Coordinates of C-alpha atoms in Angstrom, one line a residue:
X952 CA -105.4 41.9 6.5
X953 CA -105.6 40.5 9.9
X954 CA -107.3 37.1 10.6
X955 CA -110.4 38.9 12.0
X956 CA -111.2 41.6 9.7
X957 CA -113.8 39.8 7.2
X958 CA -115.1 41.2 4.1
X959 CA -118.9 41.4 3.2
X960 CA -120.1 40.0 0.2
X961 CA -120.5 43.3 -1.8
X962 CA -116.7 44.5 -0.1
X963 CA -115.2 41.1 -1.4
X964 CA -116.9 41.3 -5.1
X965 CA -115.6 44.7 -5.8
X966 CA -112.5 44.3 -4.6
X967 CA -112.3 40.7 -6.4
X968 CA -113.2 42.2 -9.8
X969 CA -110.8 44.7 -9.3
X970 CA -107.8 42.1 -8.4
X971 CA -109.2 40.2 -11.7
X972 CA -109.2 43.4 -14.1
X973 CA -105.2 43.8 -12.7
X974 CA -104.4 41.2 -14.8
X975 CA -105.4 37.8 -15.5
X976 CA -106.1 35.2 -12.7
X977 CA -106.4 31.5 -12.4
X978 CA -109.6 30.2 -10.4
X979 CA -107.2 28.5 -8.1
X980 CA -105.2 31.8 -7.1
X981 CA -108.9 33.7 -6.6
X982 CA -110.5 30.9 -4.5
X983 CA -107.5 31.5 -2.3
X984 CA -107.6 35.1 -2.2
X985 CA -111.6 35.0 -1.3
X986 CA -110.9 32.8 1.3
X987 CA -107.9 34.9 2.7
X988 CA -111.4 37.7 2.6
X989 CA -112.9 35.4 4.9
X990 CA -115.6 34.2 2.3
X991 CA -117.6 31.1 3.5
X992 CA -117.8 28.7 0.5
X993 CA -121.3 29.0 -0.6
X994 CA -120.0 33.4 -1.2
X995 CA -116.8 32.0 -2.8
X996 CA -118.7 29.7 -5.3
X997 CA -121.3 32.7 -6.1
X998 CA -118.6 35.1 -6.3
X999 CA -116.6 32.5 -8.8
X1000 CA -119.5 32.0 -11.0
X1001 CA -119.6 35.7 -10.9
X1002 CA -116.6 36.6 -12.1
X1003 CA -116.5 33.7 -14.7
X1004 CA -120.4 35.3 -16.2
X1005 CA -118.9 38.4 -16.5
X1006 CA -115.3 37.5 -17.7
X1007 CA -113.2 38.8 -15.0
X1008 CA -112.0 35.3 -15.1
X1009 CA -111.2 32.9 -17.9
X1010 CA -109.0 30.0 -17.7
X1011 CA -107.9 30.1 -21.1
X1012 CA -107.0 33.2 -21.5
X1013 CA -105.1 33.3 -18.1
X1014 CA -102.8 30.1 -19.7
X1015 CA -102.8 32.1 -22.7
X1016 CA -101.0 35.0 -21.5
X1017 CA -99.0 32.9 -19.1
X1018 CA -97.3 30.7 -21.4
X1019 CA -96.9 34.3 -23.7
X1020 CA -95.0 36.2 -21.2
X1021 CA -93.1 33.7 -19.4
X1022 CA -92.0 32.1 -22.9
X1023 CA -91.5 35.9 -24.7
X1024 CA -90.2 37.7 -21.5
X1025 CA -88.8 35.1 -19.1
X1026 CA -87.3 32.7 -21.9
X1027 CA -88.8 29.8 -20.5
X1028 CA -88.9 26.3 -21.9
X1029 CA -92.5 24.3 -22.2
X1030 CA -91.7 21.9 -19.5
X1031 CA -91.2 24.7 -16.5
X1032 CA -94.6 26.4 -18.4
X1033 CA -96.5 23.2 -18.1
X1034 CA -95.2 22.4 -14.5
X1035 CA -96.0 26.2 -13.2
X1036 CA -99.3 25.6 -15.2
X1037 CA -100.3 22.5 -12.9
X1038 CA -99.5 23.9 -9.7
X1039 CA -102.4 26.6 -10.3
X1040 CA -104.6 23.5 -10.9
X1041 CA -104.5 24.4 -14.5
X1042 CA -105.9 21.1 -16.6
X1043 CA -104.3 19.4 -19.4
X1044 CA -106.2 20.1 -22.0
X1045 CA -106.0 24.4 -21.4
X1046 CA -102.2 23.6 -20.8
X1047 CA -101.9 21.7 -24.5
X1048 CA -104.3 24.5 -26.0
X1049 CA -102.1 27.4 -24.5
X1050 CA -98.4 25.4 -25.6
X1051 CA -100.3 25.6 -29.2
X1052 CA -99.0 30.0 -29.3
X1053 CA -95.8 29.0 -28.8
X1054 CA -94.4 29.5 -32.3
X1055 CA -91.5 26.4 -33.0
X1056 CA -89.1 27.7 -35.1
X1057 CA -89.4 30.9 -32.5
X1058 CA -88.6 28.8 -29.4
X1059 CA -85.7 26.6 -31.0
X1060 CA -84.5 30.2 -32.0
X1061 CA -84.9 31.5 -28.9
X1062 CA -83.1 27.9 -27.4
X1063 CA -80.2 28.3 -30.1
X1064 CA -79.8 32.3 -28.9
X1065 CA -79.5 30.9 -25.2
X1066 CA -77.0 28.3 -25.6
X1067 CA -74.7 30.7 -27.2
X1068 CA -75.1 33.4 -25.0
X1069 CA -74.5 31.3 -21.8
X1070 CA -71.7 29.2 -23.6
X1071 CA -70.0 32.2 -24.4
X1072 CA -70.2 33.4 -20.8
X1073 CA -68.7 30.2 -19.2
X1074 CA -64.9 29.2 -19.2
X1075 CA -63.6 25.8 -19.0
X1076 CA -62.6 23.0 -21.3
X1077 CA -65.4 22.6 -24.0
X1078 CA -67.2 19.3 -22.0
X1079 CA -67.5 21.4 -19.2
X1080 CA -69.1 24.4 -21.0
X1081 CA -71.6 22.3 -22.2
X1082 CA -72.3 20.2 -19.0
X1083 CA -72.9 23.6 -17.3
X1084 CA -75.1 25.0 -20.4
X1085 CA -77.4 22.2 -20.7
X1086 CA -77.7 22.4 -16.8
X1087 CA -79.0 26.1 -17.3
X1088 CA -80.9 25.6 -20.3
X1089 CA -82.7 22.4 -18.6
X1090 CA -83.7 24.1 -15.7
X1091 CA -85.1 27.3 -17.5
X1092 CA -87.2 24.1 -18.8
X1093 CA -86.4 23.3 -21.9
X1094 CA -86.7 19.3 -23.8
X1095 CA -83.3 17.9 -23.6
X1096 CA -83.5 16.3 -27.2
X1097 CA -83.7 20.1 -28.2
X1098 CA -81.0 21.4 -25.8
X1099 CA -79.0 18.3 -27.5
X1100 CA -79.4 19.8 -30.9
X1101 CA -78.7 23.6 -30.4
X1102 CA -75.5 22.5 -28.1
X1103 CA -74.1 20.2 -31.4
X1104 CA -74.9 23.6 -33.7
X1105 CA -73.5 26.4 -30.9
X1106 CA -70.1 23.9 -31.0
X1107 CA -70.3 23.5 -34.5
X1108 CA -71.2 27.1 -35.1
X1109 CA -68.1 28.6 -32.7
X1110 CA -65.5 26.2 -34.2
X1111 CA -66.0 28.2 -37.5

């Protein structure tokens, strides 16, 4: 869209809803996009509470599915969650209610099934193997007291 095309009120809302019904959406992410439309504040606000009356737009549900997919399908740890989370202006408390899906013994599973699989993959002495696994596994955001554990049990569990 160039700078100068503007949408109405009644162009935006439609075509808001629809970007909504898509998929979920944080209120951050749709303020921006209705100000991309060239919606003044006072239409962004009414167009906000809009979309929250009619449920095109929930916060909790948005950090619900969030923390589900990227934990499920990306195999991400809580810490990257939470930091993704707080860029979309997400607060603390939805963030802590959302972390509450996340099944533990599922995501220390899914943390053990990592480290083996990318310990596997490397070569090198067995410090370096590690050094380079707890790299990876920190920076797909996982608690290094936990990436501590399932690197002692992947090492113990090889050496058998």
């Amino acid at each position: 869209m160039n700078k100068e095309d503007k949408y109405s009120f009644l162009e935006a809302k439609h075509k808001i809803e629809a970007w909504c019904a898509y998929r979920d959406r944080c209120h951050h992410e749709v303020y921006n996009k209705l100000r991309d439309y060239g919606i003044d504040d006072e239409d962004t606000n009414a167009l906000l509470s809009h979309l929250i009356e009619y449920k095109f737009l929930d916060e909790q549900r948005f950090a619900d599915s969030f923390v589900s997919g990227k934990h499920r399908i990306k195999k991400w740890g809580r810490n990257k969650i939470v930091a993704h989370l707080k860029q979309k202006r997400i607060t603390a408390r939805i963030i802590k209610d959302a972390l509450k899906e996340i099944d533990e013994q599922e995501y220390v599973d899914m943390l053990h099934s990592l480290a083996l699989q990318k310990w596997k993959s490397k070569s090198g002495t067995d410090f370096e193997i590690k050094v380079k696994v707890q790299r990876y596994l920190a920076s797909k955001g996982y608690e290094f007291d936990l990436i501590y554990n399932a690197l002692e049990d992947v090492e113990i569990e090889l050496k058998e």
